Amino acid sequence: MLEENTQPAVLPNVVPRVTRSTCPYCAVQCSFDLHVLDNKVVKVAPTPECPVAFGTVCKKGLASLEDLNSPERLRQPLLRKIGILEAVSWDEALNFVASRFLELGRDNPHAVGVFGGGSLTNEKVYLLGKFARVGLKTKNIDYNGRFCMSSAATALNVTFGLDRGLSFPVKDLEKADCILLFGANIAETLPPLMQFLKAAKKAGSSIYTLDPRQTVTSSMARKHIFVRPGTDATLAGGLLHLLEKWGRIDVAALEQANNVADVLESVRFLNPETVAEVCGIALEDLLEVAEVYASARCAVILSGRGAEQHENGTDTVQALINLAMLAGHVGKAGGGYGTLTGQGNGQGGREHGQKADQLPGYRSIKNPQHRLEMARFWGVPETELPGAGLSAQELLLECGKSVRALLILGSNPVVSAPGSSVVLERLRALECLVVIDFFLSETAELADVVFPGSLWAEEAGTMTNLEGRVLLRSQALELEPGAFSDAEILCQIAKRMGRGAFFDYPSFDALQNEFFASTKGGIADYSGLSKERLLERSLQWPVPDSSSEGTPYPYSFPFPTPDGKARLRAVAVSLEPSETALHFTSGRLSGQYQSGTQTRRNPRLSGALEMQIHPETAALHGLSAGDAVRLSSAEGTVMMPLVLSSKIRPDTLFAPFHWPQSANVLVSSTRLDPLSKMPSFKYASLTALEKISVLPNLLEPNAELVAGA
Ligand SMILES: Nc1nc2c(c(=O)[nH]1)N[C@H]1C(S)=C(S)[C@@H](COP(=O)(O)OP(=O)(O)OC[C@H]3O[C@@H](n4cnc5c(=O)[nH]c(N)nc54)[C@H](O)[C@@H]3O)O[C@H]1N2
Ligand SMILES: Nc1nc2c(c(=O)[nH]1)N[C@H]1C(S)=C(S)[C@@H](COP(=O)(O)OP(=O)(O)OC[C@H]3O[C@@H](n4cnc5c(=O)[nH]c(N)nc54)[C@H](O)[C@@H]3O)O[C@H]1N2
Ligand code: SF4
Ligand SMILES: [Mo]
């Protein structure tokens, strides 16, 4: 998976300027040196000084150069006139948006919504939250992390009073002698982490991958467990049942957690035979994983989106935490439970105020003290701060109803939100859709106004990676004369809406310093950070003052809960055998990223839109490799070519979601986890699978989706 750097050497007689940056893609946040000549990046060079990946990168990182130099890069604002997006001046576009937002939000400020993303720098996340609450005075702001990390974040917050995805630096994974990977395909999604799994394995660690598909990651495993989609909570409960039965519950952990009796009672009826049957795995495998896990000195459970993106996602993560805690591994370097954050700033993006119920520093918008602190900080009356708003999918479903205008920065929900047909219909029903993006994404194509957003190398900022490490990006490229950065676009709109006094930043540093200061006293406290410190080295939060060296290990007893104990919670799991014959699940390919806006345009990256199916299942349905099929769920119908693979459960089909008209046509638009509002991306039951003779052009952007089954 890891790539050699094969980029051409720069001509010897010209010396490029070198700027340290981080990758625009995933949550590893590999450090890069960008070599710049004439305001063009000519080389992306990984550096061994990278504190996370130590100089390794993946093919997406190296290919990111193409984004920067892409001819499809948007350079001028676009405004829809008589149905067509036309290039207009910045003034015209900004004035139009400000006047529409004023008009549509006049009687009800919550009619204007904001949708953010986990690829944005911390400074933009902070500014977007302030823009919504102070600029627009709307409660309706949420972001794509709701689709990504929300179930794990909810369970971590409830249990430990703290949500930092990993409780240790990633290199500590080498210390674990048992690693359980629940629905995480690291080799394709976070490739540099494989070096730590490799080192752990070399040192004798037993690694298990639990996934309905055998993936590249499974090559590292002692055994791959083909778990049935959606049954991870049952499996975790079954493992805890065995630990208790064998007298392997950690005695110290009993003193460090609440509700232990309830939790143990709740798994008492999970007998191993039934659990194995429900999860679709062999009883011996369940017993083996339990035995190896119970005997480990330092064991870690890591979950990815496979286990988390379900209607019971929070319960599933809770079941994994219950297990890790009662086995006595929480608090160990390289042990316990961790969620593998996905987006570049998926961690910082969920801390600083773009969540519907959140204020900067991981404060709660429902907490009177937190409200007061932020109202004072921003210089607005506390009573003017709105309350909690709608969660991401609820916000999208409300578009064209109570939500009349929406500003999107850092997401492409036409492709990535569940229930594509419904989402498309809702976005079309808006009276004003504004998208800030550097490419004309499928969502931008629907907009009334598109602002050309800034590419990562064109702005400075901080990113917080999957281990809570805050990394500095320095600005490598200048914006074109007259253009505004993402942050400036927001400030310009606020100014034109008469709220300029709150958005007057003489420089980027002023915004950055305000952001750091705003987190003081919050759980995610960055107030001890400064650009100068971060130029020296990265630090893991909390960093509460300038003498703090950061906090590599934040989860140790006593936890930041009212009584210092972990708040475990009994989780209800169903032992009903699955009635569905064909399960559908979705995920990622190594060569594509997210909704594909960036990577589908990149000539150096590839990956095919295909439905993975087991040969036996294909044969049962009279299908062969390469056949085009029509698949239906209760939500919709999609057409795709088939790829046969014996590395998937026979009762499961898998497709990537990187294209329009792919996975999300099938995923339910309304089935959300009640606790976190996470959609059921990793589970839909299929109602029809049939061969078709002709495949329509799937890559045609916004070709009409086939609605309803
Ligand atoms: N190449 C690439 N890398 C990426 C991204 C990308 O789009 N492309 N996106 C980034 C982001 S935002 C994220 S969140 C991460 C995601 O990283 P991962 O979580 O590793 O990615 P996924 O492919 O969504 O899901 C992982 C695995 O879950 C399995 N799975 C499906 N259903 C179930 C289930 O019910 N139970 C279990 N146990 N497993 C199941 C799938 O078969 C898949 O192999 O990747 C990040 N890195
Ligand atoms: N079926 C299914 N659906 C899924 C998932 C799944 O596993 N299965 N995974 C879910 C997950 S985990 C995630 S994270 C979401 C992600 O899905 P999206 O929220 O759609 O994320 P991206 O594709 O990264 O979209 C980011 C958009 O913003 C632009 N952009 C990126 N950075 C910036 C920036 O700094 N400034 C500006 N102006 N624009 C920027 C990009 O060009 C792109 O168009 O998808 C979710 N959807
Ligand atoms: S996509 Fe992730 S792993 Fe690949 S280079 Fe970028 S940060 Fe590193
Ligand atoms: Mo994600």
mmCIF file of N, CA and C in Angstrom, residues 135-224:
data_model
loop_
_atom_site.group_PDB
_atom_site.id
_atom_site.type_symbol
_atom_site.label_atom_id
_atom_site.label_comp_id
_atom_site.label_asym_id
_atom_site.label_seq_id
_atom_site.Cartn_x
_atom_site.Cartn_y
_atom_site.Cartn_z
ATOM 1 N N GLY A 135 -23.145 35.259 13.598
ATOM 2 C CA GLY A 135 -23.418 35.970 12.352
ATOM 3 C C GLY A 135 -24.868 35.806 11.932
ATOM 4 N N LEU A 136 -25.287 34.552 11.762
ATOM 5 C CA LEU A 136 -26.648 34.282 11.277
ATOM 6 C C LEU A 136 -27.655 34.141 12.419
ATOM 7 N N LYS A 137 -27.163 33.879 13.633
ATOM 8 C CA LYS A 137 -28.006 33.618 14.817
ATOM 9 C C LYS A 137 -28.881 32.385 14.618
ATOM 10 N N THR A 138 -28.382 31.450 13.831
ATOM 11 C CA THR A 138 -29.155 30.222 13.611
ATOM 12 C C THR A 138 -28.665 29.118 14.539
ATOM 13 N N LYS A 139 -29.591 28.268 14.936
ATOM 14 C CA LYS A 139 -29.193 27.083 15.702
ATOM 15 C C LYS A 139 -28.816 25.941 14.755
ATOM 16 N N ASN A 140 -29.193 26.081 13.490
ATOM 17 C CA ASN A 140 -29.063 24.957 12.571
ATOM 18 C C ASN A 140 -27.705 24.903 11.876
ATOM 19 N N ILE A 141 -26.746 24.352 12.621
ATOM 20 C CA ILE A 141 -25.444 24.050 12.019
ATOM 21 C C ILE A 141 -25.069 22.633 12.432
ATOM 22 N N ASP A 142 -24.672 21.839 11.473
ATOM 23 C CA ASP A 142 -24.102 20.529 11.768
ATOM 24 C C ASP A 142 -23.130 20.204 10.645
ATOM 25 N N TYR A 143 -22.569 19.013 10.641
ATOM 26 C CA TYR A 143 -21.467 18.762 9.714
ATOM 27 C C TYR A 143 -21.373 17.281 9.378
ATOM 28 N N ASN A 144 -20.515 16.971 8.399
ATOM 29 C CA ASN A 144 -20.456 15.588 7.906
ATOM 30 C C ASN A 144 -19.855 14.606 8.905
ATOM 31 N N GLY A 145 -19.241 15.099 9.977
ATOM 32 C CA GLY A 145 -18.741 14.183 11.012
ATOM 33 C C GLY A 145 -19.874 13.409 11.666
ATOM 34 N N ARG A 146 -21.086 13.931 11.553
ATOM 35 C CA ARG A 146 -22.266 13.201 12.042
ATOM 36 C C ARG A 146 -22.374 11.873 11.304
ATOM 37 N N PHE A 147 -21.907 11.885 10.043
ATOM 38 C CA PHE A 147 -21.941 10.678 9.209
ATOM 39 C C PHE A 147 -20.709 9.804 9.437
ATOM 40 N N CYS A 148 -19.778 10.310 10.233
ATOM 41 C CA CYS A 148 -18.463 9.666 10.300
ATOM 42 C C CYS A 148 -18.174 9.160 11.706
ATOM 43 N N MET A 149 -18.039 10.085 12.642
ATOM 44 C CA MET A 149 -17.538 9.721 13.968
ATOM 45 C C MET A 149 -18.591 9.770 15.062
ATOM 46 N N SER A 150 -19.827 10.136 14.725
ATOM 47 C CA SER A 150 -20.743 10.537 15.800
ATOM 48 C C SER A 150 -21.090 9.430 16.780
ATOM 49 N N SER A 151 -21.178 8.189 16.315
ATOM 50 C CA SER A 151 -21.576 7.158 17.283
ATOM 51 C C SER A 151 -20.437 6.869 18.263
ATOM 52 N N ALA A 152 -19.213 6.805 17.760
ATOM 53 C CA ALA A 152 -18.078 6.573 18.661
ATOM 54 C C ALA A 152 -17.897 7.768 19.594
ATOM 55 N N ALA A 153 -18.039 8.979 19.050
ATOM 56 C CA ALA A 153 -17.884 10.182 19.872
ATOM 57 C C ALA A 153 -18.914 10.200 20.996
ATOM 58 N N THR A 154 -20.149 9.829 20.665
ATOM 59 C CA THR A 154 -21.206 9.835 21.678
ATOM 60 C C THR A 154 -20.882 8.835 22.783
ATOM 61 N N ALA A 155 -20.481 7.634 22.401
ATOM 62 C CA ALA A 155 -20.186 6.619 23.416
ATOM 63 C C ALA A 155 -18.985 7.015 24.278
ATOM 64 N N LEU A 156 -17.959 7.597 23.666
ATOM 65 C CA LEU A 156 -16.787 8.012 24.441
ATOM 66 C C LEU A 156 -17.151 9.131 25.416
ATOM 67 N N ASN A 157 -17.922 10.095 24.927
ATOM 68 C CA ASN A 157 -18.322 11.202 25.806
ATOM 69 C C ASN A 157 -19.133 10.705 26.985
ATOM 70 N N VAL A 158 -20.090 9.830 26.703
ATOM 71 C CA VAL A 158 -20.944 9.326 27.777
ATOM 72 C C VAL A 158 -20.097 8.564 28.793
ATOM 73 N N THR A 159 -19.204 7.712 28.310
ATOM 74 C CA THR A 159 -18.468 6.830 29.220
ATOM 75 C C THR A 159 -17.361 7.550 29.984
ATOM 76 N N PHE A 160 -16.555 8.306 29.249
ATOM 77 C CA PHE A 160 -15.357 8.877 29.882
ATOM 78 C C PHE A 160 -15.434 10.391 30.067
ATOM 79 N N GLY A 161 -16.491 11.025 29.575
ATOM 80 C CA GLY A 161 -16.565 12.484 29.642
ATOM 81 C C GLY A 161 -15.568 13.135 28.704
ATOM 82 N N LEU A 162 -15.082 12.379 27.731
ATOM 83 C CA LEU A 162 -14.006 12.854 26.864
ATOM 84 C C LEU A 162 -14.048 12.066 25.564
ATOM 85 N N ASP A 163 -13.858 12.745 24.447
ATOM 86 C CA ASP A 163 -13.863 12.069 23.153
ATOM 87 C C ASP A 163 -12.603 12.430 22.386
ATOM 88 N N ARG A 164 -11.519 11.707 22.675
ATOM 89 C CA ARG A 164 -10.336 11.811 21.819
ATOM 90 C C ARG A 164 -10.129 10.424 21.250
ATOM 91 N N GLY A 165 -10.283 10.291 19.935
ATOM 92 C CA GLY A 165 -10.388 8.992 19.268
ATOM 93 C C GLY A 165 -9.422 7.935 19.767
ATOM 94 N N LEU A 166 -8.152 8.281 19.823
ATOM 95 C CA LEU A 166 -7.168 7.324 20.322
ATOM 96 C C LEU A 166 -6.612 7.842 21.640
ATOM 97 N N SER A 167 -6.393 6.907 22.551
ATOM 98 C CA SER A 167 -5.962 7.304 23.891
ATOM 99 C C SER A 167 -4.450 7.274 24.035
ATOM 100 N N PHE A 168 -3.754 7.135 22.882
ATOM 101 C CA PHE A 168 -2.285 7.065 22.935
ATOM 102 C C PHE A 168 -1.740 7.410 21.557
ATOM 103 N N PRO A 169 -0.423 7.739 21.464
ATOM 104 C CA PRO A 169 0.166 7.966 20.136
ATOM 105 C C PRO A 169 0.131 6.665 19.327
ATOM 106 N N VAL A 170 -0.113 6.755 18.020
ATOM 107 C CA VAL A 170 -0.309 5.538 17.213
ATOM 108 C C VAL A 170 0.861 4.559 17.283
ATOM 109 N N LYS A 171 2.059 5.075 17.478
ATOM 110 C CA LYS A 171 3.219 4.183 17.520
ATOM 111 C C LYS A 171 3.102 3.182 18.679
ATOM 112 N N ASP A 172 2.347 3.551 19.705
ATOM 113 C CA ASP A 172 2.146 2.644 20.854
ATOM 114 C C ASP A 172 1.429 1.355 20.474
ATOM 115 N N LEU A 173 0.802 1.345 19.294
ATOM 116 C CA LEU A 173 0.136 0.101 18.864
ATOM 117 C C LEU A 173 1.126 -1.060 18.847
ATOM 118 N N GLU A 174 2.392 -0.724 18.662
ATOM 119 C CA GLU A 174 3.431 -1.767 18.656
ATOM 120 C C GLU A 174 3.502 -2.513 19.977
ATOM 121 N N LYS A 175 2.995 -1.864 21.042
ATOM 122 C CA LYS A 175 3.095 -2.469 22.379
ATOM 123 C C LYS A 175 1.955 -3.440 22.678
ATOM 124 N N ALA A 176 0.920 -3.428 21.824
ATOM 125 C CA ALA A 176 -0.243 -4.274 22.116
ATOM 126 C C ALA A 176 0.050 -5.721 21.741
ATOM 127 N N ASP A 177 -0.267 -6.646 22.622
ATOM 128 C CA ASP A 177 -0.038 -8.045 22.234
ATOM 129 C C ASP A 177 -1.311 -8.716 21.726
ATOM 130 N N CYS A 178 -2.427 -7.960 21.716
ATOM 131 C CA CYS A 178 -3.635 -8.431 21.038
ATOM 132 C C CYS A 178 -4.338 -7.213 20.447
ATOM 133 N N ILE A 179 -4.658 -7.267 19.176
ATOM 134 C CA ILE A 179 -5.331 -6.142 18.508
ATOM 135 C C ILE A 179 -6.583 -6.671 17.812
ATOM 136 N N LEU A 180 -7.740 -6.152 18.205
ATOM 137 C CA LEU A 180 -8.990 -6.534 17.542
ATOM 138 C C LEU A 180 -9.446 -5.365 16.681
ATOM 139 N N LEU A 181 -9.528 -5.581 15.378
ATOM 140 C CA LEU A 181 -9.952 -4.517 14.451
ATOM 141 C C LEU A 181 -11.384 -4.784 14.017
ATOM 142 N N PHE A 182 -12.299 -4.023 14.565
ATOM 143 C CA PHE A 182 -13.717 -4.182 14.234
ATOM 144 C C PHE A 182 -14.085 -3.237 13.094
ATOM 145 N N GLY A 183 -14.264 -3.780 11.893
ATOM 146 C CA GLY A 183 -14.738 -2.958 10.779
ATOM 147 C C GLY A 183 -13.820 -1.806 10.447
ATOM 148 N N ALA A 184 -12.527 -2.066 10.380
ATOM 149 C CA ALA A 184 -11.555 -1.032 10.006
ATOM 150 C C ALA A 184 -10.598 -1.642 8.998
ATOM 151 N N ASN A 185 -10.561 -1.081 7.809
ATOM 152 C CA ASN A 185 -9.710 -1.601 6.740
ATOM 153 C C ASN A 185 -8.493 -0.703 6.585
ATOM 154 N N ILE A 186 -7.662 -0.716 7.620
ATOM 155 C CA ILE A 186 -6.532 0.213 7.724
ATOM 156 C C ILE A 186 -5.626 0.224 6.497
ATOM 157 N N ALA A 187 -5.382 -0.942 5.917
ATOM 158 C CA ALA A 187 -4.435 -1.003 4.789
ATOM 159 C C ALA A 187 -4.890 -0.125 3.635
ATOM 160 N N GLU A 188 -6.204 0.049 3.493
ATOM 161 C CA GLU A 188 -6.700 0.879 2.390
ATOM 162 C C GLU A 188 -7.094 2.277 2.837
ATOM 163 N N THR A 189 -7.398 2.439 4.129
ATOM 164 C CA THR A 189 -7.926 3.745 4.545
ATOM 165 C C THR A 189 -6.959 4.580 5.385
ATOM 166 N N LEU A 190 -6.080 3.950 6.124
ATOM 167 C CA LEU A 190 -5.098 4.694 6.926
ATOM 168 C C LEU A 190 -3.754 3.970 6.788
ATOM 169 N N PRO A 191 -3.243 3.835 5.525
ATOM 170 C CA PRO A 191 -2.146 2.897 5.248
ATOM 171 C C PRO A 191 -0.911 3.003 6.140
ATOM 172 N N PRO A 192 -0.438 4.206 6.487
ATOM 173 C CA PRO A 192 0.804 4.224 7.272
ATOM 174 C C PRO A 192 0.692 3.520 8.634
ATOM 175 N N LEU A 193 -0.521 3.323 9.124
ATOM 176 C CA LEU A 193 -0.660 2.649 10.426
ATOM 177 C C LEU A 193 -0.283 1.176 10.322
ATOM 178 N N MET A 194 -0.234 0.655 9.102
ATOM 179 C CA MET A 194 0.125 -0.762 8.932
ATOM 180 C C MET A 194 1.529 -1.036 9.479
ATOM 181 N N GLN A 195 2.417 -0.024 9.428
ATOM 182 C CA GLN A 195 3.775 -0.257 9.928
ATOM 183 C C GLN A 195 3.763 -0.614 11.421
ATOM 184 N N PHE A 196 2.781 -0.056 12.152
ATOM 185 C CA PHE A 196 2.739 -0.335 13.596
ATOM 186 C C PHE A 196 2.125 -1.721 13.856
ATOM 187 N N LEU A 197 1.153 -2.090 13.007
ATOM 188 C CA LEU A 197 0.579 -3.437 13.123
ATOM 189 C C LEU A 197 1.655 -4.474 12.793
ATOM 190 N N LYS A 198 2.424 -4.156 11.768
ATOM 191 C CA LYS A 198 3.496 -5.066 11.344
ATOM 192 C C LYS A 198 4.494 -5.264 12.486
ATOM 193 N N ALA A 199 4.880 -4.149 13.106
ATOM 194 C CA ALA A 199 5.852 -4.229 14.214
ATOM 195 C C ALA A 199 5.262 -5.002 15.384
ATOM 196 N N ALA A 200 3.976 -4.756 15.657
ATOM 197 C CA ALA A 200 3.324 -5.471 16.768
ATOM 198 C C ALA A 200 3.316 -6.965 16.472
ATOM 199 N N LYS A 201 2.982 -7.304 15.229
ATOM 200 C CA LYS A 201 2.897 -8.717 14.851
ATOM 201 C C LYS A 201 4.280 -9.380 14.975
ATOM 202 N N LYS A 202 5.286 -8.640 14.544
ATOM 203 C CA LYS A 202 6.661 -9.166 14.619
ATOM 204 C C LYS A 202 7.040 -9.455 16.077
ATOM 205 N N ALA A 203 6.516 -8.617 16.966
ATOM 206 C CA ALA A 203 6.825 -8.795 18.393
ATOM 207 C C ALA A 203 5.914 -9.847 19.034
ATOM 208 N N GLY A 204 5.079 -10.505 18.215
ATOM 209 C CA GLY A 204 4.275 -11.615 18.753
ATOM 210 C C GLY A 204 2.818 -11.293 18.994
ATOM 211 N N SER A 205 2.382 -10.095 18.592
ATOM 212 C CA SER A 205 0.980 -9.709 18.828
ATOM 213 C C SER A 205 0.015 -10.555 17.982
ATOM 214 N N SER A 206 -1.135 -10.862 18.557
ATOM 215 C CA SER A 206 -2.189 -11.570 17.798
ATOM 216 C C SER A 206 -3.196 -10.541 17.311
ATOM 217 N N ILE A 207 -3.322 -10.443 15.992
ATOM 218 C CA ILE A 207 -4.237 -9.447 15.413
ATOM 219 C C ILE A 207 -5.429 -10.192 14.800
ATOM 220 N N TYR A 208 -6.621 -9.718 15.093
ATOM 221 C CA TYR A 208 -7.828 -10.286 14.480
ATOM 222 C C TYR A 208 -8.549 -9.179 13.722
ATOM 223 N N THR A 209 -8.975 -9.467 12.501
ATOM 224 C CA THR A 209 -9.801 -8.504 11.765
ATOM 225 C C THR A 209 -11.224 -9.058 11.724
ATOM 226 N N LEU A 210 -12.178 -8.223 12.083
ATOM 227 C CA LEU A 210 -13.579 -8.641 12.117
ATOM 228 C C LEU A 210 -14.341 -7.782 11.122
ATOM 229 N N ASP A 211 -14.773 -8.380 10.035
ATOM 230 C CA ASP A 211 -15.292 -7.627 8.887
ATOM 231 C C ASP A 211 -16.053 -8.631 8.014
ATOM 232 N N PRO A 212 -17.172 -8.253 7.410
ATOM 233 C CA PRO A 212 -17.858 -9.191 6.511
ATOM 234 C C PRO A 212 -17.024 -9.532 5.286
ATOM 235 N N ARG A 213 -15.951 -8.731 5.081
ATOM 236 C CA ARG A 213 -15.071 -8.989 3.940
ATOM 237 C C ARG A 213 -13.650 -9.214 4.439
ATOM 238 N N GLN A 214 -12.957 -10.118 3.772
ATOM 239 C CA GLN A 214 -11.535 -10.252 4.037
ATOM 240 C C GLN A 214 -10.863 -9.156 3.217
ATOM 241 N N THR A 215 -10.099 -8.295 3.860
ATOM 242 C CA THR A 215 -9.530 -7.136 3.165
ATOM 243 C C THR A 215 -8.005 -7.245 3.127
ATOM 244 N N VAL A 216 -7.378 -6.241 2.525
ATOM 245 C CA VAL A 216 -5.908 -6.224 2.511
ATOM 246 C C VAL A 216 -5.393 -6.203 3.951
ATOM 247 N N THR A 217 -6.136 -5.533 4.830
ATOM 248 C CA THR A 217 -5.728 -5.453 6.240
ATOM 249 C C THR A 217 -5.669 -6.848 6.866
ATOM 250 N N SER A 218 -6.562 -7.717 6.428
ATOM 251 C CA SER A 218 -6.626 -9.057 7.029
ATOM 252 C C SER A 218 -5.346 -9.860 6.814
ATOM 253 N N SER A 219 -4.539 -9.433 5.823
ATOM 254 C CA SER A 219 -3.291 -10.178 5.581
ATOM 255 C C SER A 219 -2.388 -10.111 6.816
ATOM 256 N N MET A 220 -2.623 -9.140 7.675
ATOM 257 C CA MET A 220 -1.817 -8.959 8.878
ATOM 258 C C MET A 220 -2.358 -9.797 10.043
ATOM 259 N N ALA A 221 -3.549 -10.356 9.822
ATOM 260 C CA ALA A 221 -4.253 -10.968 10.964
ATOM 261 C C ALA A 221 -3.852 -12.420 11.205
ATOM 262 N N ARG A 222 -3.889 -12.798 12.466
ATOM 263 C CA ARG A 222 -3.736 -14.216 12.810
ATOM 264 C C ARG A 222 -4.932 -14.987 12.249
ATOM 265 N N LYS A 223 -6.106 -14.342 12.322
ATOM 266 C CA LYS A 223 -7.301 -14.953 11.741
ATOM 267 C C LYS A 223 -8.267 -13.837 11.328
ATOM 268 N N HIS A 224 -8.953 -14.048 10.209
ATOM 269 C CA HIS A 224 -9.999 -13.107 9.828
ATOM 270 C C HIS A 224 -11.351 -13.679 10.227
#
